[in-house]
Amino acid sequence: MTLNDVTAISAEPVILNSTGTVDVNGGDFKTTGTKSCFVNNSANLTINKGSTTDGTFVSEGASCINNSWGQVRINGGSFTTDADIAVKNCGGLRLNGGTVEAPKGTAIDISGESGDVQLNSGTIRNSVTGVRVADAGDSEIDLKAVTFENNTDDISLGNDQQINIKKSFVGTAKIRVDDPAPGRQITTNNEDLSYQNKLKLVSRNSGYIIGYKRDANGVEFRYLAPANGNTVNAVNAKTTANIGAGEQELDTTTVVPEHTTVTVTANLPEGAEGAEGAEFLGWSAVRDDGKELDWTPARDDPQTITFTMPGCNVTVEALYQGGNGDIDNPSSGGSSDVVAGIAAVALTGAAVWGIYETGTGIYRVLNMPDVPMPSNRAGLATLIWEKAGCPEPQTVKSFSDIDDADLHLRQAASWMEEQGLMDDVKENEFRPYRYVTKLQTCLVWDKAKEKSLIS
């Protein structure tokens, strides 16, 4: 059946469609007896603009459309009700145009497992809730180029419900969920080109903002994150934290709640000015309130640190020295004075890491010209032992983490321990591949010189 620009006022449904196919082109429908203009049961209903009218559909005390297990396509027209729901859908729905509004309730209600719903275009306006999704099961609900206007909430999601917002959506959507909690997912996972971070989504749940997560595989989604926090500005570094949706990389707009553990890793961008041959020196960490930021270097990697987020913004910078930027030879001061000064500075706290790491360069120029700096404990032990002439230790120990066949390293490690230059990390363990800093190397070198073990 096809209706072209028909006018109808009824206390009963204007169209009651069961198992059939109805096309409505324009017209002026109104129901006054708490019945819907369109009741569509397991049938097909398409609503278009007419040749002389756009189509106006009004129901008093009832939904304009009540769809149960049918397929409804709205390509034009305006739908208005003073009841709780303007379009009640429990079936397939395509919104391709037109306007829908419910000043006292929900413009489009998607309830029950109903198949797929595509909100492709059109305007949803002047409603308490624009789109409500609840108990939809595995139904896929796609939001594309819809426009929201003057709604209290544009999207309302029931417990555990999500919505697939496509990149064609360019407006702003105000979203409220029934079950707010940190990490509560809002949008479905998406493996398309990255775009969700650009979506303008506003949380209507007090105390939350809508955060963004993208994993290493490019899968992205939006979720609820606590709003009571501050930001981290990382320079030549990347920062990560778990703020509700698992560990994720932060940017300068990400709100990080107080007391959250933040991890920072030095990450000088490839191709950046001075990046080629640059040497990591240390960290500069500044709190906006002027207090010292208490941070901790990773056990085996000083290029990674962690800190607990304070109640203010933080700026963390990884400090680098260019490959050709040699430190000038100072005009006075002996090597022991330099090392003592470096060690004294090191005791003042983690915030001055960059100062004493730079200071090691002075000691190296004075005392270790052309000596390669080891990167781990095995390299440091063999460096000092070989410079001492490879003396035989009193006892060659067996370490659980050094191959018995590696007699050279076992001799070096045993001798270093006997001379008090290096200690066991753990009983019967040497941890040969644990990272050592330039400062540690300088201190061990200086101690070996003081004992006249090397010249």
Coordinates of N, CA, C and O in Angstrom, one line a residue, residues 4-145:
N4 N 0.0 8.8 -0.6 CA 0.6 10.0 -1.1 C -0.1 11.3 -0.6 O -1.3 11.5 -0.9
D5 N 0.6 12.0 0.3 CA 0.1 13.3 0.8 C -1.3 13.2 1.4 O -2.2 14.0 1.1
V6 N -1.5 12.2 2.2 CA -2.8 11.9 2.8 C -3.0 12.7 4.1 O -2.0 12.8 4.9
T7 N -4.1 13.2 4.4 CA -4.4 13.9 5.7 C -5.4 13.0 6.5 O -6.4 12.5 5.9
A8 N -5.0 12.7 7.8 CA -5.9 11.8 8.6 C -5.8 12.2 10.0 O -4.7 12.5 10.6
I9 N -6.9 12.3 10.7 CA -7.0 12.5 12.1 C -7.9 11.4 12.7 O -9.0 11.1 12.2
S10 N -7.3 10.7 13.7 CA -8.0 9.5 14.2 C -7.7 9.3 15.7 O -6.6 9.7 16.2
A11 N -8.7 8.6 16.4 CA -8.4 8.2 17.8 C -7.7 6.9 17.8 O -7.2 6.5 18.8
E12 N -7.7 6.2 16.6 CA -7.1 4.9 16.5 C -5.8 5.1 15.6 O -5.6 6.1 15.0
P13 N -4.9 4.1 15.5 CA -3.8 4.2 14.6 C -4.2 4.5 13.2 O -5.2 3.9 12.7
V14 N -3.5 5.4 12.6 CA -3.8 5.7 11.2 C -3.4 4.5 10.3 O -4.1 4.1 9.4
I15 N -2.2 4.0 10.6 CA -1.7 2.8 9.9 C -1.5 1.7 10.9 O -0.7 1.8 11.8
L16 N -2.1 0.6 10.7 CA -1.8 -0.7 11.5 C -1.4 -1.7 10.5 O -2.2 -2.2 9.7
N17 N 0.0 -1.9 10.5 CA 0.6 -2.7 9.4 C 1.1 -4.0 10.0 O 2.0 -4.0 10.9
S18 N 0.6 -5.1 9.6 CA 1.1 -6.4 10.1 C 1.5 -7.3 8.9 O 0.6 -7.6 8.0
T19 N 2.7 -7.7 8.8 CA 3.3 -8.5 7.7 C 3.2 -7.9 6.3 O 3.5 -8.6 5.4
G20 N 2.8 -6.7 6.2 CA 2.7 -6.1 4.9 C 3.8 -5.1 4.6 O 4.8 -5.0 5.4
T21 N 3.7 -4.4 3.5 CA 4.6 -3.3 3.1 C 3.8 -2.0 2.8 O 2.9 -2.0 2.0
V22 N 4.2 -1.0 3.5 CA 3.5 0.3 3.4 C 4.5 1.4 3.1 O 5.5 1.5 3.8
D23 N 4.2 2.2 2.1 CA 5.0 3.4 1.8 C 4.1 4.6 2.0 O 3.0 4.8 1.4
V24 N 4.6 5.6 2.9 CA 3.9 6.8 3.2 C 4.7 8.0 2.6 O 5.8 8.2 3.1
N25 N 4.2 8.7 1.7 CA 4.8 9.8 1.1 C 4.1 11.1 1.5 O 3.1 11.5 1.0
G26 N 4.8 11.8 2.5 CA 4.2 13.0 3.0 C 2.9 12.8 3.7 O 2.6 11.7 4.2
G27 N 2.1 13.9 3.8 CA 0.8 13.8 4.5 C 0.8 14.5 5.8 O 1.8 15.1 6.2
D28 N -0.4 14.4 6.5 CA -0.6 15.1 7.8 C -1.4 14.1 8.6 O -2.6 14.0 8.5
F29 N -0.7 13.4 9.5 CA -1.4 12.4 10.4 C -1.4 12.9 11.8 O -0.5 13.5 12.3
K30 N -2.5 12.6 12.5 CA -2.6 13.0 13.9 C -3.6 12.0 14.6 O -4.7 11.7 14.1
T31 N -3.1 11.4 15.7 CA -3.9 10.6 16.5 C -4.2 11.3 17.9 O -3.3 11.9 18.4
T32 N -5.4 11.1 18.4 CA -5.8 11.8 19.6 C -6.3 10.9 20.7 O -6.6 11.4 21.8
G33 N -6.3 9.6 20.5 CA -6.8 8.7 21.5 C -5.8 7.8 22.1 O -6.1 6.6 22.3
T34 N -4.6 8.4 22.4 CA -3.5 7.6 23.0 C -3.1 6.4 22.2 O -2.7 5.4 22.7
K35 N -3.2 6.5 20.9 CA -2.8 5.5 20.0 C -1.7 6.1 19.0 O -1.7 7.3 18.7
S36 N -0.8 5.2 18.5 CA 0.2 5.7 17.6 C -0.3 5.9 16.2 O -1.2 5.3 15.8
C37 N 0.4 6.9 15.5 CA 0.1 7.1 14.1 C 0.3 5.8 13.3 O -0.4 5.4 12.5
F38 N 1.5 5.2 13.6 CA 1.9 4.0 12.9 C 2.2 2.8 13.9 O 3.0 3.0 14.8
V39 N 1.5 1.7 13.7 CA 1.8 0.5 14.5 C 2.3 -0.5 13.5 O 1.5 -0.9 12.6
N40 N 3.6 -0.9 13.6 CA 4.2 -1.8 12.6 C 4.6 -3.1 13.2 O 5.6 -3.1 14.0
N41 N 3.9 -4.2 12.9 CA 4.2 -5.5 13.5 C 4.8 -6.4 12.5 O 4.1 -6.8 11.6
S42 N 6.1 -6.8 12.6 CA 6.7 -7.7 11.7 C 6.5 -7.3 10.2 O 6.2 -8.2 9.4
A43 N 6.5 -6.1 9.9 CA 6.1 -5.6 8.6 C 7.2 -4.5 8.2 O 8.1 -4.2 8.9
N44 N 7.0 -4.0 6.9 CA 7.9 -3.0 6.4 C 7.2 -1.7 6.2 O 6.1 -1.6 5.6
L45 N 7.8 -0.6 6.8 CA 7.2 0.7 6.7 C 8.2 1.7 6.3 O 9.3 1.7 6.9
T46 N 7.9 2.4 5.2 CA 8.8 3.5 4.7 C 8.1 4.8 4.7 O 7.0 4.9 4.1
I47 N 8.7 5.8 5.2 CA 8.1 7.2 5.3 C 9.0 8.1 4.5 O 10.2 8.3 4.9
N48 N 8.5 8.8 3.5 CA 9.3 9.7 2.7 C 8.6 11.1 2.7 O 7.4 11.2 3.1
K49 N 9.3 12.1 2.1 CA 8.6 13.3 1.8 C 7.6 13.1 0.7 O 7.8 12.2 -0.2
G50 N 6.5 13.9 0.7 CA 5.6 13.7 -0.4 C 5.9 14.7 -1.5 O 6.8 15.5 -1.4
S51 N 5.1 14.7 -2.5 CA 5.3 15.7 -3.7 C 4.8 17.1 -3.3 O 5.3 18.1 -3.8
T52 N 3.8 17.2 -2.4 CA 3.3 18.5 -2.0 C 3.4 18.8 -0.5 O 3.3 19.9 -0.1
T53 N 3.7 17.8 0.3 CA 3.9 18.0 1.8 C 5.2 17.2 2.2 O 5.5 16.2 1.6
D54 N 5.8 17.8 3.2 CA 7.0 17.1 3.8 C 6.6 15.9 4.6 O 7.4 14.9 4.8
G55 N 5.4 16.0 5.2 CA 5.0 14.9 6.1 C 5.0 15.4 7.6 O 6.1 15.7 8.1
T56 N 3.9 15.5 8.2 CA 3.8 15.8 9.6 C 3.0 14.8 10.4 O 1.9 14.5 10.0
F57 N 3.6 14.2 11.4 CA 3.0 13.1 12.1 C 3.1 13.4 13.6 O 4.1 13.5 14.2
V58 N 1.9 13.5 14.2 CA 1.7 13.9 15.6 C 0.8 12.9 16.3 O -0.2 12.5 15.8
S59 N 1.3 12.4 17.5 CA 0.5 11.6 18.3 C 0.4 12.2 19.7 O 1.3 12.6 20.3
E60 N -0.9 12.2 20.2 CA -1.1 12.7 21.6 C -1.2 11.5 22.5 O -2.0 10.6 22.3
G61 N -0.3 11.5 23.6 CA -0.4 10.4 24.6 C 0.1 9.1 24.1 O -0.1 8.1 24.8
A62 N 0.8 9.1 23.0 CA 1.4 7.8 22.5 C 2.5 8.1 21.5 O 2.8 9.2 21.1
S63 N 3.3 7.0 21.2 CA 4.4 7.2 20.2 C 3.8 7.4 18.8 O 2.8 6.9 18.5
C64 N 4.6 8.2 18.1 CA 4.2 8.4 16.7 C 4.4 7.0 15.9 O 3.6 6.7 15.1
I65 N 5.5 6.3 16.2 CA 5.7 5.0 15.6 C 6.0 4.0 16.7 O 6.8 4.2 17.6
N66 N 5.3 2.9 16.6 CA 5.5 1.8 17.5 C 5.9 0.6 16.6 O 5.0 0.0 15.9
N67 N 7.2 0.2 16.6 CA 7.7 -0.8 15.7 C 8.1 -2.1 16.5 O 8.9 -2.0 17.4
S68 N 7.4 -3.2 16.2 CA 7.8 -4.5 16.8 C 8.2 -5.5 15.8 O 7.3 -5.9 15.0
W69 N 9.5 -5.8 15.8 CA 10.1 -6.8 14.9 C 9.8 -6.5 13.4 O 9.9 -7.4 12.6
G70 N 9.6 -5.3 13.1 CA 9.5 -4.9 11.7 C 10.7 -4.1 11.2 O 11.7 -4.0 11.9
Q71 N 10.6 -3.6 10.0 CA 11.6 -2.8 9.4 C 11.0 -1.4 9.1 O 10.0 -1.3 8.3
V72 N 11.6 -0.3 9.7 CA 11.1 1.0 9.5 C 12.2 1.9 8.9 O 13.3 1.9 9.4
R73 N 11.8 2.6 7.8 CA 12.8 3.5 7.2 C 12.1 4.9 7.2 O 11.1 5.1 6.7
I74 N 12.8 5.8 7.9 CA 12.3 7.2 7.9 C 13.3 8.1 7.1 O 14.4 8.3 7.4
N75 N 12.8 8.5 5.9 CA 13.6 9.3 5.0 C 13.2 10.8 5.0 O 13.9 11.6 4.4
G76 N 12.1 11.1 5.7 CA 11.7 12.5 5.8 C 10.5 12.6 6.7 O 10.0 11.7 7.3
G77 N 10.0 13.9 6.9 CA 8.9 14.1 7.7 C 9.3 14.5 9.1 O 10.4 14.4 9.5
S78 N 8.3 15.0 9.9 CA 8.5 15.4 11.3 C 7.6 14.6 12.2 O 6.5 14.3 11.8
F79 N 8.2 14.2 13.3 CA 7.5 13.3 14.3 C 7.5 13.9 15.6 O 8.6 14.2 16.2
T80 N 6.3 14.1 16.2 CA 6.3 14.8 17.5 C 5.2 14.1 18.4 O 4.2 13.7 17.9
T81 N 5.5 14.0 19.7 CA 4.6 13.5 20.6 C 4.7 14.2 22.0 O 5.8 14.8 22.3
D82 N 3.6 14.3 22.7 CA 3.7 14.8 24.1 C 3.8 13.6 25.1 O 3.8 13.8 26.3
A83 N 3.9 12.4 24.6 CA 4.1 11.2 25.4 C 5.6 11.0 25.7 O 6.4 11.8 25.4
D84 N 5.9 9.8 26.3 CA 7.2 9.5 26.8 C 8.2 9.2 25.6 O 9.4 9.5 25.7
I85 N 7.7 8.7 24.5 CA 8.5 8.2 23.4 C 7.9 8.6 22.1 O 6.7 8.4 21.8
A86 N 8.7 9.2 21.2 CA 8.2 9.6 19.8 C 8.3 8.4 18.9 O 7.3 8.0 18.2
V87 N 9.5 7.7 18.8 CA 9.6 6.5 18.0 C 10.1 5.4 18.9 O 11.2 5.4 19.4
K88 N 9.2 4.4 19.1 CA 9.5 3.3 19.9 C 9.9 2.1 19.0 O 9.0 1.6 18.2
N89 N 11.1 1.7 19.1 CA 11.6 0.7 18.1 C 12.1 -0.6 18.8 O 12.9 -0.5 19.7
C90 N 11.5 -1.7 18.4 CA 12.0 -3.0 18.8 C 12.1 -3.8 17.5 O 11.3 -4.7 17.3
G91 N 12.9 -3.4 16.6 CA 13.1 -4.0 15.3 C 14.2 -3.3 14.6 O 15.0 -2.7 15.1
G92 N 14.1 -3.4 13.2 CA 15.1 -2.7 12.4 C 14.7 -1.3 12.2 O 13.5 -1.0 11.9
L93 N 15.6 -0.4 12.2 CA 15.3 1.1 12.0 C 16.4 1.7 11.2 O 17.6 1.6 11.5
R94 N 15.9 2.5 10.2 CA 16.8 3.4 9.5 C 16.3 4.8 9.6 O 15.2 5.1 9.1
L95 N 17.1 5.7 10.2 CA 16.7 7.1 10.2 C 17.6 7.8 9.2 O 18.8 8.0 9.4
N96 N 17.1 8.2 8.0 CA 17.8 8.8 6.9 C 17.5 10.2 6.7 O 18.1 10.9 5.8
G97 N 16.6 10.8 7.5 CA 16.2 12.2 7.3 C 15.0 12.5 8.2 O 14.6 11.7 9.1
G98 N 14.5 13.7 8.1 CA 13.4 14.1 8.9 C 13.8 14.6 10.3 O 15.0 14.7 10.7
T99 N 12.8 14.9 11.1 CA 13.1 15.4 12.5 C 12.2 14.6 13.5 O 11.1 14.2 13.1
V100 N 12.8 14.3 14.7 CA 12.0 13.6 15.7 C 12.2 14.4 17.0 O 13.3 14.7 17.3
E101 N 11.1 14.6 17.7 CA 11.2 15.3 19.0 C 10.1 14.8 20.0 O 9.0 14.4 19.6
A102 N 10.5 14.8 21.3 CA 9.6 14.4 22.3 C 9.9 15.3 23.5 O 10.7 15.0 24.4
P103 N 9.3 16.5 23.6 CA 9.6 17.5 24.6 C 9.5 16.9 26.1 O 10.1 17.5 27.0
K104 N 8.7 15.9 26.3 CA 8.5 15.4 27.6 C 9.2 14.0 27.9 O 9.1 13.5 28.9
G105 N 9.9 13.6 26.8 CA 10.6 12.2 27.0 C 11.6 12.0 26.0 O 12.5 12.8 25.8
T106 N 11.6 10.8 25.4 CA 12.7 10.3 24.5 C 12.2 10.3 23.0 O 11.2 9.8 22.7
A107 N 13.1 10.9 22.2 CA 12.8 11.0 20.8 C 12.8 9.6 20.1 O 11.8 9.2 19.5
I108 N 13.9 8.8 20.3 CA 13.9 7.5 19.7 C 14.4 6.5 20.8 O 15.4 6.7 21.4
D109 N 13.5 5.5 21.1 CA 13.8 4.5 22.1 C 14.1 3.2 21.4 O 13.3 2.7 20.6
I110 N 15.3 2.7 21.7 CA 15.7 1.4 21.1 C 15.9 0.4 22.2 O 16.8 0.4 23.0
S111 N 14.9 -0.5 22.3 CA 14.8 -1.4 23.5 C 14.6 -2.8 23.0 O 13.8 -3.0 22.0
G112 N 15.2 -3.7 23.6 CA 15.1 -5.1 23.3 C 16.0 -5.5 22.1 O 16.4 -4.7 21.3
E113 N 16.3 -6.8 22.0 CA 17.1 -7.3 20.9 C 16.3 -7.2 19.6 O 15.4 -7.9 19.4
S114 N 16.7 -6.2 18.7 CA 15.8 -5.8 17.6 C 16.5 -5.9 16.2 O 15.9 -5.5 15.3
G115 N 17.7 -6.4 16.1 CA 18.3 -6.3 14.8 C 19.2 -5.1 14.7 O 19.5 -4.5 15.8
D116 N 19.5 -4.7 13.5 CA 20.4 -3.5 13.5 C 19.7 -2.2 13.3 O 18.6 -2.1 12.7
V117 N 20.2 -1.2 13.9 CA 19.7 0.2 13.8 C 20.7 1.1 13.3 O 21.9 1.1 13.8
Q118 N 20.4 1.9 12.3 CA 21.3 2.9 11.7 C 20.6 4.2 11.7 O 19.6 4.5 11.1
L119 N 21.2 5.1 12.5 CA 20.8 6.5 12.6 C 21.7 7.3 11.6 O 22.8 7.8 12.1
N120 N 21.4 7.3 10.4 CA 22.3 7.8 9.3 C 22.3 9.3 9.2 O 23.3 10.0 8.8
S121 N 21.1 9.9 9.3 CA 20.9 11.4 9.1 C 19.7 11.8 9.8 O 19.1 11.1 10.7
G122 N 19.3 13.1 9.6 CA 18.1 13.6 10.2 C 18.5 14.4 11.5 O 19.7 14.5 11.9
T123 N 17.5 14.9 12.1 CA 17.7 15.8 13.3 C 16.8 15.3 14.5 O 15.6 15.0 14.3
I124 N 17.5 15.1 15.6 CA 16.8 14.7 16.9 C 16.8 15.9 17.8 O 17.9 16.3 18.2
R125 N 15.7 16.5 18.2 CA 15.7 17.8 18.9 C 14.6 17.9 19.9 O 13.7 17.1 20.0
N126 N 14.8 18.9 20.8 CA 13.8 19.4 21.7 C 13.3 18.3 22.6 O 12.1 18.2 22.9
S127 N 14.1 17.4 23.0 CA 13.7 16.2 23.8 C 14.5 16.2 25.1 O 15.6 16.7 25.2
V128 N 13.9 15.5 26.1 CA 14.7 15.2 27.3 C 15.8 14.3 27.0 O 17.0 14.5 27.4
T129 N 15.5 13.2 26.2 CA 16.6 12.3 25.7 C 16.4 12.1 24.2 O 15.3 11.9 23.8
G130 N 17.5 12.3 23.5 CA 17.5 12.1 22.1 C 17.3 10.7 21.7 O 16.3 10.3 21.1
V131 N 18.3 9.8 22.0 CA 18.3 8.4 21.7 C 18.5 7.6 23.0 O 19.5 7.9 23.7
R132 N 17.6 6.7 23.3 CA 17.8 5.8 24.4 C 18.0 4.4 24.0 O 17.3 3.9 23.1
V133 N 19.1 3.8 24.5 CA 19.4 2.4 24.2 C 19.4 1.6 25.5 O 20.2 1.9 26.4
A134 N 18.6 0.5 25.5 CA 18.5 -0.3 26.7 C 18.1 -1.7 26.4 O 17.3 -1.9 25.5
D135 N 18.8 -2.7 27.0 CA 18.4 -4.1 26.8 C 18.4 -4.5 25.3 O 17.6 -5.3 24.9
A136 N 19.4 -4.0 24.6 CA 19.4 -4.2 23.2 C 20.2 -5.5 22.8 O 20.3 -5.8 21.6
G137 N 20.8 -6.2 23.8 CA 21.5 -7.4 23.5 C 22.6 -7.2 22.5 O 23.4 -6.3 22.6
D138 N 22.6 -8.1 21.5 CA 23.6 -8.0 20.5 C 23.3 -7.1 19.3 O 24.0 -7.1 18.3
S139 N 22.2 -6.4 19.4 CA 21.8 -5.5 18.3 C 22.9 -4.4 18.1 O 23.4 -3.9 19.0
E140 N 23.2 -4.2 16.8 CA 24.2 -3.1 16.5 C 23.5 -1.8 16.3 O 22.6 -1.7 15.4
I141 N 24.0 -0.8 17.0 CA 23.4 0.5 16.8 C 24.4 1.5 16.3 O 25.4 1.8 17.1
D142 N 24.3 2.0 15.1 CA 25.2 2.8 14.5 C 24.7 4.3 14.4 O 23.5 4.5 14.0
L143 N 25.5 5.2 14.9 CA 25.2 6.6 14.8 C 26.1 7.3 13.8 O 27.3 7.3 14.0
K144 N 25.5 7.9 12.8 CA 26.3 8.5 11.7 C 26.1 10.0 11.7 O 26.4 10.6 12.7
A145 N 25.6 10.5 10.6 CA 25.5 12.0 10.4 C 24.3 12.6 11.0 O 23.6 13.4 10.3

